[in-house]
Amino acid sequence: MALRNPLRGLRLSALLIGINVGLLLLAVAGVAAVAVSLLQRLADEQALARVAQAGASAQNAIERAGDEILRDAQLLAERPTLLRLIQSSDAQALSAFLSQFQLTSQLDATAIIVSDRVFASSGAALPWDALWPEHQDESGYYFHRQAEGALLIMGAQVEVPSLTGATVLAAKLLDESFAAQIASEVGLTVTILERESALADVDLRQLRSAATGQTVTARRDDLGVYLAVSPLRAPSGQIAGFVETVLPSTLLADSLRRLIETLVALTLGVAALAALVSFLFGRWLVHPLLRLRNAAARIGHGDLATPVVVVSGGEIGTLAVTLEDMRRRLLQLTADLKRQQAESNAIVTSIIEGVFTVDRERRIRYLNPQAAVLLGVNAEEAIGQFCGNVLNPQGPDQVRPCEEQCPIVHARFRAGASATEHLLLRHGARRTVVITSAPPSENRQVQVIRDETEVEATRRLRDAVLANISHEFRTPLSAQLASIELLLDQLPDLSTEQIGTLILSLQRGTLRLTQLIDNLLESVRIEAGEHAIRRQPVLLDEVIEQALEFTQPLLAQREQEVEIELPYPIPAISGDATRLTQVFVNLLANANKFAPAGSTIRIGGAVEPTTIRVWVEDQGPGIPPQAGQSLFTRFVRSTGEEPEQGGVGLGLWIVKSIVERHGGHVEAFSDSTGTRMRMTLPRGNES
């Protein structure tokens, strides 16, 4: 008995309809399964990213709290009332003062240590005797661990500037109220755990141990949460505990379930409709429409070069002709779009300014390379992110201007908008930019970023330099004008000694103006690249004599003496005598300004096999320990107290430039006896 063919009796159209509907259902089922998996994974990634971001925000909030504690401790240490109460040994009044300060600064506890013992305290009862010696060498804020299971203490301590042996201690308890305050900022539940107690939890020990270097995130189905664990690190680098942020997984699970149900229902509806349409029209449209479908598929996949085969018959023939005409038009339009896109990309990537586009929700949709470099981000990673999170603009009081002062939003209601923004980049650098926003077009807005960081810095430096130069010129000119007016008004009545005093004052003012002008001219020459040095044999003792002759009126004004102890004979060097004279004039002028009146300025030297060392030493207060080589930077002035105006900060920079152009170098040394400026110059060729 022969087997019956199950396909016997079926028409080709019915067979094609059945196959198409079956393939459609299989494809839809496969897409739905993949979509569900992708949605679940996307939900997990977004949840983990959210708790990680919340953990980073909590870390930043704790760091800011530590900085505020340190600032409060510094502010308390500088209070004159505190110094007076300590010196008067009034512990009761000091405790009341600390309590009042504690309330205004939102600290949990404060204390004063005098001679290694607690002199007064306020607030929570803390183990000051154990806390003070353990952290007395730490300069920033720190974390203190009490007994196991107890709360962490975040504290800072600052020495009272005017009282040796007195130290201010400020502390804040990292308790539940502090964690709740941070949680309100980050939007998720926050828990602060002491390290040893946290690692004692067996269930979470492995996850917390992995977080000692960086933030670790995980989905814990056993706890029903998404969890982020971040290390709580002190400025010294020591990990004192952990910060945990928690997001309940049920929130995302409910949303995902509703989305899946909607997707399934929509998928079934589309499949049923497709099956019905295929059944009704497939039987008599299969053959000609199959060709047109194939042609349309080729066009949909980008194959515009293959022509559409024209078929005969009424509407189907017209459709084939229309599809062919559409193919030709699309081919021409695609070529035009590619050419325009290439031109646009060439323009956008070649301009200096950064360009980016955003959608209606202000998510970045395009970022040119210049903008990516300017913002210090990866262009691919920035796509899809909120522009405020990428640019990170800083407004007053650390409030981002994204809500009320955003130029993108303003441009939607105007012909355009422009704003100057101060950006805090991811690596910590700050930039000042001008953002110009265009009105929206097809739900896209184009923004142009122009970097104004160097322009703003140059503008501030220019204003500061002009102010200093104006001040420097005004002071001697005012003194000269006063002397001249006195000479004009009282010349017949003045004695010879009084006239000489006024003329000396005019001479000193002229010398100061001459020195300032010489320094400014030398600065312009250096800036213009005029580094040439006239090489000829030069004796340093003659150069020093000329410099002393030039500065003698300034030294005589402050009754300062100059002692010269140079080796004899001192070899000649190859250099520019005029430039070297300017070097010693600047050094002697500095010594004259900083050394006390009536002191002695010493000029010494030493001859070595290949070099000659010469130094100018004064008996002034010395240079700050942190100054170092920054003293020789242009427009940098002394940070200490000066007996007169500070100058424009060009003298030592010019000294350094001239000495280096002679092949030498200059150094600054300071101790309790004064300051020594020492230069080392190569010896000239000896015959």
XYZ file of C-alpha atoms in Angstrom:
687
model
C 0.000 0.000 0.000
C 1.517 3.331 -1.046
C 1.936 6.108 1.484
C -0.183 9.171 0.913
C 1.715 12.424 0.337
C 0.544 14.883 3.045
C 1.089 17.799 0.645
C -1.043 16.266 -2.089
C -4.005 18.396 -2.989
C -2.553 21.609 -1.531
C -2.279 24.556 -3.849
C 1.034 26.355 -4.103
C -0.465 29.559 -2.729
C -1.819 27.767 0.348
C 1.494 26.030 0.858
C 3.384 29.350 0.621
C 0.916 30.949 3.021
C 1.406 28.174 5.564
C 5.181 28.333 5.267
C 5.205 32.155 5.552
C 2.931 32.159 8.583
C 4.969 29.404 10.269
C 8.257 31.175 9.612
C 6.750 34.442 10.841
C 5.642 32.830 14.083
C 9.039 31.185 14.573
C 10.830 34.461 13.861
C 8.556 36.414 16.182
C 8.983 33.788 18.910
C 12.772 33.893 18.510
C 12.835 37.695 18.533
C 10.584 37.751 21.592
C 12.832 35.306 23.442
C 15.954 37.290 22.560
C 14.187 40.546 23.438
C 13.176 39.232 26.842
C 16.739 38.115 27.526
C 18.154 41.438 26.362
C 15.623 43.395 28.398
C 16.497 41.395 31.507
C 20.196 41.944 30.946
C 19.650 45.640 30.190
C 17.584 46.018 33.360
C 20.369 44.347 35.372
C 23.017 46.575 33.803
C 21.021 49.729 34.442
C 20.293 48.705 38.023
C 23.955 47.887 38.697
C 25.014 51.145 37.057
C 22.538 53.031 39.214
C 23.735 51.529 42.495
C 27.374 52.020 41.395
C 26.688 55.675 40.612
C 24.884 56.061 43.915
C 27.879 54.470 45.685
C 30.257 56.908 43.970
C 27.983 59.799 44.938
C 27.909 58.554 48.540
C 31.726 58.367 48.561
C 31.903 61.940 47.263
C 29.417 63.084 49.903
C 31.512 61.489 52.665
C 34.684 63.079 51.259
C 32.945 66.455 51.219
C 31.855 65.903 54.807
C 35.480 65.121 55.729
C 36.677 68.289 54.000
C 33.981 70.290 55.854
C 35.121 68.815 59.187
C 38.721 69.809 58.391
C 37.617 73.327 57.407
C 35.539 73.627 60.583
C 38.536 72.533 62.661
C 40.759 75.102 60.897
C 38.129 77.811 61.399
C 37.811 76.957 65.101
C 41.611 76.955 65.540
C 41.809 80.482 64.098
C 39.124 81.956 66.405
C 40.595 84.657 68.688
C 38.057 83.694 71.386
C 39.453 80.161 71.468
C 43.001 81.432 71.967
C 41.888 83.790 74.732
C 39.974 81.082 76.624
C 42.866 78.612 76.407
C 45.356 81.190 77.642
C 43.036 82.082 80.534
C 42.639 78.343 81.418
C 38.843 78.784 81.621
C 37.796 75.218 80.733
C 34.111 75.768 81.560
C 33.762 78.795 79.305
C 35.750 77.021 76.613
C 33.368 74.028 76.740
C 30.399 76.385 76.315
C 32.154 78.063 73.380
C 32.819 74.656 71.793
C 29.172 73.659 72.227
C 28.001 76.819 70.486
C 30.469 76.307 67.629
C 29.440 72.652 67.360
C 25.782 73.578 66.870
C 26.541 76.102 64.131
C 28.921 73.764 62.263
C 26.770 70.597 62.607
C 29.577 68.634 64.266
C 28.872 65.812 66.691
C 31.789 66.512 69.023
C 34.742 68.867 69.528
C 37.686 68.911 71.904
C 40.797 70.939 72.743
C 44.075 69.143 73.505
C 46.611 71.140 75.494
C 49.937 69.577 76.484
C 48.765 66.093 75.383
C 45.628 66.088 77.567
C 41.985 66.919 77.000
C 41.507 70.478 78.231
C 37.843 70.892 77.165
C 35.280 69.070 75.011
C 31.661 69.193 73.882
C 29.095 66.974 72.186
C 29.209 63.190 72.118
C 31.464 61.442 74.614
C 34.331 60.212 72.430
C 37.594 58.501 73.442
C 39.685 61.604 72.858
C 42.651 60.157 74.803
C 42.856 57.267 72.323
C 41.837 59.218 69.220
C 44.326 62.124 69.614
C 47.660 60.228 69.826
C 46.679 57.721 67.115
C 46.037 60.394 64.470
C 48.197 63.313 65.617
C 50.510 63.044 62.577
C 47.692 63.068 59.965
C 47.173 66.368 58.142
C 43.747 65.718 56.592
C 40.567 64.193 57.919
C 40.685 60.590 59.099
C 38.488 57.695 60.201
C 38.792 56.269 63.704
C 37.617 52.770 64.582
C 36.313 52.269 68.109
C 35.578 48.881 69.630
C 34.424 46.142 67.278
C 30.893 46.753 66.079
C 30.926 50.404 67.197
C 30.327 53.392 64.934
C 33.122 54.890 62.839
C 34.284 58.365 63.765
C 35.320 60.828 61.039
C 37.522 63.497 62.503
C 40.176 66.122 61.867
C 42.643 67.932 64.068
C 44.415 71.245 63.560
C 47.054 72.923 65.690
C 46.222 76.355 67.070
C 48.482 78.649 64.995
C 49.438 81.036 67.796
C 49.744 78.559 70.683
C 52.292 75.762 70.763
C 51.027 72.448 72.117
C 47.321 73.276 71.573
C 45.280 71.269 69.083
C 41.654 71.504 67.963
C 39.811 68.205 67.368
C 36.505 67.973 65.467
C 34.534 64.781 64.869
C 31.357 63.466 63.314
C 29.742 60.065 63.966
C 29.023 57.985 60.873
C 25.725 56.785 62.367
C 22.317 56.038 60.896
C 21.290 59.685 60.745
C 24.447 60.524 58.777
C 23.788 57.595 56.424
C 20.163 58.706 56.021
C 21.337 62.199 55.095
C 23.578 60.781 52.362
C 20.783 58.449 51.230
C 18.509 61.442 50.679
C 21.177 62.921 48.396
C 21.861 59.818 46.272
C 18.265 58.514 46.208
C 19.025 54.973 47.437
C 19.469 53.297 50.803
C 23.023 53.842 52.112
C 24.789 51.897 54.865
C 28.211 52.766 56.335
C 30.050 49.788 57.813
C 33.240 49.524 59.834
C 35.728 47.312 58.015
C 36.300 44.524 60.534
C 32.615 44.183 61.348
C 31.718 44.197 57.645
C 34.202 41.440 56.801
C 32.882 39.344 59.668
C 29.595 38.830 57.758
C 30.041 35.429 56.087
C 27.356 35.997 53.414
C 28.890 39.222 52.084
C 32.549 38.725 53.073
C 33.736 37.775 49.582
C 31.950 40.709 47.910
C 33.233 43.217 50.480
C 36.775 41.832 50.314
C 36.775 42.445 46.562
C 35.780 46.094 47.162
C 39.020 47.063 48.907
C 40.410 48.466 45.650
C 37.344 49.763 43.843
C 33.538 49.732 43.838
C 32.026 46.255 43.336
C 28.433 45.638 42.234
C 26.378 42.466 42.304
C 22.829 41.198 41.960
C 21.889 39.246 45.086
C 18.788 37.185 44.400
C 18.971 35.697 47.889
C 18.548 39.199 49.333
C 16.329 40.497 46.524
C 18.542 43.523 45.893
C 21.132 45.073 43.611
C 24.124 45.886 45.789
C 27.137 48.181 45.352
C 30.021 48.062 47.853
C 32.521 50.966 47.779
C 35.655 51.318 49.926
C 35.614 54.064 52.549
C 39.125 55.394 52.111
C 40.835 58.084 54.169
C 43.110 60.662 52.456
C 46.069 58.628 53.770
C 44.900 55.705 51.620
C 43.829 53.442 54.492
C 40.471 51.695 54.082
C 38.425 52.216 57.253
C 35.175 50.654 56.128
C 32.673 50.254 53.313
C 29.747 52.205 51.862
C 26.891 50.037 50.611
C 24.042 51.231 48.372
C 20.996 49.023 47.816
C 18.280 48.961 45.133
C 15.408 46.429 45.623
C 15.168 44.114 42.624
C 11.368 43.975 42.875
C 11.103 47.503 41.473
C 12.738 46.504 38.193
C 11.182 43.033 38.139
C 7.628 44.419 38.168
C 8.384 46.897 35.383
C 10.111 44.210 33.316
C 7.201 41.783 33.789
C 4.665 44.346 32.577
C 6.872 45.166 29.599
C 7.207 41.491 28.690
C 3.448 40.963 28.918
C 2.842 43.923 26.643
C 5.491 42.684 24.194
C 3.979 39.194 24.086
C 0.469 40.524 23.512
C 1.685 42.879 20.792
C 3.676 40.096 19.158
C 0.682 37.739 19.083
C -1.549 40.465 17.650
C 0.934 41.314 14.885
C 1.390 37.612 14.067
C -2.365 37.022 13.844
C -2.858 40.052 11.645
C 0.018 39.019 9.381
C -1.417 35.511 9.058
C -4.836 36.869 8.147
C -3.475 39.274 5.527
C -1.266 36.536 4.046
C -4.199 34.151 3.841
C -6.477 36.660 2.104
C -4.082 38.035 -0.469
C -1.336 35.468 -0.791
C -3.275 33.014 -2.992
C -3.505 35.319 -6.021
C -0.547 37.673 -5.362
C 2.142 35.102 -4.633
C 3.958 34.901 -7.933
C 4.211 38.548 -9.080
C 4.480 39.950 -5.570
C 7.188 37.477 -4.693
C 9.404 39.160 -7.277
C 8.428 42.580 -6.037
C 9.007 41.479 -2.440
C 12.469 40.267 -3.333
C 13.175 43.545 -5.086
C 11.887 45.518 -2.111
C 14.000 43.393 0.229
C 17.076 44.155 -1.828
C 16.257 47.850 -1.688
C 15.612 47.633 2.046
C 19.026 46.038 2.569
C 20.713 48.761 0.575
C 21.011 47.086 -2.831
C 19.945 49.946 -5.086
C 22.045 48.908 -8.085
C 19.909 45.896 -9.118
C 16.910 47.050 -11.226
C 13.365 45.884 -10.482
C 11.983 43.412 -13.031
C 8.819 44.901 -14.573
C 5.915 42.435 -14.598
C 2.774 42.589 -16.702
C -0.675 43.165 -15.423
C -2.653 46.172 -14.213
C -1.950 47.376 -10.717
C 0.914 44.952 -10.140
C 2.646 46.215 -13.282
C 2.104 49.811 -12.170
C 3.507 48.892 -8.750
C 6.587 47.381 -10.390
C 7.138 50.534 -12.479
C 6.664 52.710 -9.378
C 9.077 50.562 -7.381
C 11.693 50.839 -10.131
C 11.240 54.601 -10.257
C 11.564 54.705 -6.453
C 14.774 52.644 -6.679
C 16.314 55.115 -9.121
C 15.280 58.074 -6.997
C 16.615 56.400 -3.839
C 19.870 55.645 -5.614
C 20.260 59.319 -6.578
C 19.117 60.517 -3.143
C 21.495 58.114 -1.363
C 24.388 59.349 -3.479
C 23.472 62.969 -2.669
C 23.117 62.157 1.046
C 26.475 60.381 1.132
C 28.133 63.339 -0.549
C 26.468 65.808 1.829
C 27.317 63.618 4.821
C 30.954 63.446 3.723
C 31.044 67.232 3.343
C 29.358 67.743 6.727
C 31.714 65.293 8.449
C 34.697 67.022 6.870
C 33.482 70.403 8.125
C 32.552 69.215 11.618
C 35.787 67.265 12.141
C 38.033 70.034 10.787
C 36.790 72.972 12.854
C 38.480 73.883 16.122
C 35.286 74.058 18.178
C 33.586 71.029 19.672
C 30.172 70.080 18.283
C 27.537 67.768 19.754
C 23.820 67.172 19.193
C 21.114 66.230 21.685
C 17.564 64.896 21.396
C 14.412 66.141 23.096
C 15.493 64.651 26.442
C 18.958 66.281 26.076
C 20.662 62.936 25.519
C 23.800 63.156 23.379
C 23.341 61.708 19.898
C 26.546 62.910 18.221
C 29.938 64.097 19.493
C 32.728 65.220 17.172
C 36.364 64.350 18.035
C 37.177 67.914 19.130
C 34.351 67.880 21.682
C 35.410 64.452 22.955
C 39.001 65.651 23.461
C 37.801 68.897 25.066
C 35.578 67.031 27.550
C 38.044 64.168 28.118
C 35.499 61.448 27.259
C 35.117 58.612 24.789
C 32.682 59.630 22.044
C 31.071 56.178 21.846
C 30.529 56.005 25.616
C 29.000 59.499 25.695
C 26.327 58.656 23.108
C 22.957 58.225 24.827
C 23.988 59.888 28.093
C 22.415 63.001 29.547
C 24.528 65.958 28.441
C 24.727 67.367 31.987
C 26.370 64.143 33.186
C 28.970 64.310 30.394
C 29.742 68.055 30.575
C 29.253 68.309 34.385
C 28.756 72.114 34.505
C 29.387 73.761 37.875
C 27.055 76.535 38.954
C 26.964 78.644 42.133
C 26.836 76.658 45.385
C 27.726 73.440 43.493
C 24.285 73.430 41.809
C 24.328 72.411 38.167
C 22.579 74.898 35.817
C 20.839 72.077 33.899
C 17.358 72.834 35.239
C 16.958 76.620 35.156
C 19.877 78.062 33.146
C 20.438 75.459 30.435
C 21.155 77.139 27.062
C 19.742 74.073 25.269
C 16.314 74.605 26.839
C 16.440 78.374 26.305
C 17.242 77.894 22.614
C 13.989 75.954 22.123
C 11.982 79.113 22.764
C 14.313 81.578 21.042
C 16.322 81.846 17.861
C 19.314 80.494 19.791
C 21.115 80.802 23.086
C 24.665 81.150 24.364
C 26.102 80.707 27.851
C 29.491 80.560 29.561
C 29.857 77.358 31.570
C 32.501 76.152 34.015
C 32.993 72.408 33.498
C 34.500 69.914 35.947
C 35.973 67.097 33.842
C 36.198 63.478 34.927
C 39.954 63.619 35.578
C 39.517 66.664 37.869
C 40.541 69.453 35.461
C 38.333 72.519 35.048
C 37.519 74.271 31.800
C 35.681 77.462 30.960
C 33.704 77.149 27.727
C 31.119 79.094 25.748
C 28.235 76.852 24.594
C 26.117 78.145 21.698
C 22.830 76.297 21.169
C 20.778 76.301 17.979
C 16.982 75.936 17.884
C 15.731 72.336 17.557
C 15.335 70.788 14.135
C 13.545 67.438 13.803
C 14.013 66.723 17.521
C 17.748 67.431 17.328
C 19.702 70.424 18.626
C 23.241 71.312 17.629
C 25.591 72.759 20.253
C 28.971 74.385 19.599
C 31.588 74.445 22.391
C 34.399 76.999 22.348
C 37.166 76.566 24.915
C 37.760 79.827 26.796
C 39.990 78.389 29.548
C 43.263 79.888 28.300
C 41.550 83.124 27.253
C 40.066 83.592 30.725
C 43.373 82.724 32.421
C 45.228 85.136 30.120
C 42.673 87.850 30.847
C 43.044 87.407 34.606
C 46.838 87.370 34.325
C 46.769 90.498 32.150
C 44.583 92.374 34.623
C 46.780 91.321 37.543
C 49.985 92.343 35.750
C 48.563 95.702 34.667
C 47.381 96.372 38.224
C 50.811 95.491 39.650
C 52.669 97.582 37.062
C 50.350 100.542 37.687
C 50.945 100.204 41.430
C 54.716 99.952 40.960
C 54.831 103.060 38.772
C 52.442 105.055 40.960
C 54.396 104.666 44.227
C 57.811 106.109 43.111
C 56.129 108.669 40.850
C 54.031 109.907 43.769
C 57.157 110.215 45.931
C 59.006 112.047 43.143
C 56.075 114.396 42.576
C 55.918 115.191 46.298
C 59.680 115.926 46.370
C 59.445 118.119 43.267
C 56.483 120.065 44.672
C 58.365 120.591 47.925
C 61.412 121.854 46.006
C 59.255 124.243 43.964
C 57.373 125.578 46.966
C 60.143 125.842 49.561
C 63.412 125.928 47.585
C 64.561 129.330 48.957
C 63.905 128.188 52.543
C 65.500 124.735 52.330
C 68.966 123.997 53.554
C 71.607 122.292 51.437
C 71.138 119.076 53.456
C 67.357 119.140 52.953
C 67.770 119.736 49.215
C 70.215 116.825 49.049
C 67.731 114.568 50.860
C 64.989 115.437 48.371
C 67.324 114.885 45.413
C 68.343 111.492 46.862
C 64.642 110.600 47.139
C 64.192 111.568 43.478
C 67.253 109.485 42.591
C 65.954 106.428 44.447
C 62.568 106.714 42.766
C 64.252 107.059 39.391
C 66.389 103.977 40.124
C 63.282 101.937 41.020
C 61.519 103.058 37.837
C 64.641 102.331 35.782
C 64.926 98.848 37.296
C 61.245 98.144 36.660
C 61.473 99.376 33.055
C 64.657 97.331 32.448
C 62.922 94.223 33.786
C 59.844 94.840 31.646
C 61.981 95.396 28.520
C 64.013 92.265 29.248
C 60.768 90.336 29.758
C 59.535 91.521 26.346
C 62.833 90.500 24.714
C 62.637 87.043 26.286
C 58.984 86.660 25.281
C 59.859 87.701 21.712
C 62.559 85.011 21.530
C 65.569 87.374 21.612
C 67.904 84.997 23.443
C 71.168 86.293 21.957
C 74.028 86.918 24.412
C 77.009 89.051 23.405
C 79.956 86.833 24.230
C 83.097 88.571 25.476
C 85.435 88.123 28.454
C 83.766 89.455 31.610
C 85.199 89.864 35.126
C 82.513 89.265 37.715
C 84.104 91.617 40.275
C 83.724 94.516 37.811
C 80.104 93.508 37.124
C 79.393 93.446 40.871
C 80.992 96.886 41.318
C 78.723 98.348 38.608
C 75.656 96.751 40.222
C 76.668 98.134 43.640
C 77.153 101.597 42.163
C 73.668 101.417 40.631
C 71.952 100.246 43.836
C 74.012 102.290 46.336
C 71.249 104.906 46.891
C 68.753 102.136 47.740
C 71.194 100.512 50.168
C 72.038 103.848 51.769
C 68.337 104.582 52.286
C 68.031 101.561 54.611
C 71.571 101.948 56.053
C 72.592 98.509 54.769
C 76.207 97.478 54.305
C 77.594 95.148 51.642
C 80.491 92.790 52.365
C 82.267 91.256 49.368
C 84.281 88.064 49.807
C 85.277 86.975 46.305
C 88.294 84.754 45.562
C 91.291 86.550 44.120
C 92.031 86.439 41.319
C 88.625 85.468 39.969
C 88.778 84.008 36.440
C 86.936 85.670 33.580
C 83.823 84.175 32.060
C 82.401 84.463 28.563
C 79.184 86.445 28.634
C 77.245 89.699 28.410
C 78.373 92.224 31.036
C 75.193 94.334 30.724
C 72.911 91.334 31.268
C 74.991 90.068 34.200
C 74.904 93.537 35.776
C 71.104 93.374 35.553
C 71.236 89.989 37.343
C 73.172 91.411 40.319
C 71.044 94.577 40.382
C 67.906 92.437 40.734
C 69.476 90.242 43.428
C 70.770 93.244 45.406
C 67.384 94.991 45.054
C 65.664 91.890 46.435
C 68.106 91.676 49.344
C 67.665 95.404 50.019
C 63.886 95.003 50.115
C 63.659 91.897 52.296
C 66.605 92.342 54.651
C 66.003 94.506 57.734
C 67.346 98.050 57.901
C 70.901 98.293 59.162
C 71.695 94.660 58.231
C 74.605 93.331 56.207
C 74.332 91.903 52.678
C 77.140 89.526 51.744
C 78.420 88.714 48.273
C 80.609 85.626 48.105
C 81.985 83.229 45.550
C 83.984 80.104 44.924
C 86.048 78.942 41.938
C 85.736 75.337 40.823
C 87.518 73.492 38.004
C 84.825 74.180 35.388
C 82.464 76.646 37.050
C 82.311 79.775 39.175
C 79.769 80.076 41.949
C 78.639 83.509 43.170
C 75.966 84.173 45.770
C 74.129 87.104 47.354
C 73.131 86.501 50.965
C 70.865 88.631 53.167
C 69.631 88.499 56.754
C 65.940 88.606 55.896
C 63.106 86.305 57.065
C 63.865 83.687 54.402
C 61.653 82.144 51.745
C 58.587 79.986 52.481
C 59.409 76.235 52.601
C 56.904 75.453 49.849
C 58.212 78.114 47.448
C 61.151 76.194 45.894
C 61.744 76.845 42.191
C 58.365 78.612 41.887
C 60.185 81.794 43.022
C 61.789 81.916 39.569
C 58.436 81.771 37.729
C 57.228 84.856 35.908
C 54.719 87.059 37.802
C 55.152 85.027 41.008
C 55.708 87.280 44.031
C 56.755 86.513 47.567
C 54.017 85.154 49.837
C 55.683 86.466 52.987
C 55.573 89.908 54.557
C 57.477 92.563 52.639
C 58.661 95.936 53.971
C 57.274 97.628 50.841
C 55.260 96.876 47.713
C 55.793 93.386 46.329
C 56.692 94.190 42.720
C 55.385 92.498 39.569
C 57.280 89.238 39.990
C 59.748 89.598 37.079
C 63.120 90.057 38.845
C 64.005 86.459 39.722
C 62.496 85.143 36.479
C 64.792 87.452 34.499
C 67.740 86.388 36.696
C 67.010 82.735 35.925
C 66.602 83.427 32.177
C 69.854 85.403 31.859
C 71.868 82.878 33.900
C 70.511 79.938 31.878
C 71.331 81.754 28.620
C 74.907 81.907 29.912
C 74.857 78.130 30.372
C 74.441 78.236 34.148
C 71.712 77.831 36.719
C 70.442 79.653 39.820
C 69.209 78.268 43.157
C 67.627 79.665 46.326
C 68.491 78.527 49.860
C 66.979 79.670 53.130
C 67.516 79.011 56.849
C 67.038 80.815 60.126
C 69.802 83.336 59.272
C 68.411 84.569 55.967
C 68.296 83.779 52.239
C 71.071 82.925 49.800
C 70.640 83.275 46.013
C 73.422 81.265 44.362
C 74.236 81.174 40.667
C 76.637 78.797 38.930
C 78.289 79.961 35.685
C 80.713 78.102 33.392
C 84.285 79.401 33.331
C 85.550 81.020 30.165
C 88.335 79.607 27.972
C 91.693 80.385 29.539
C 94.683 81.001 27.333
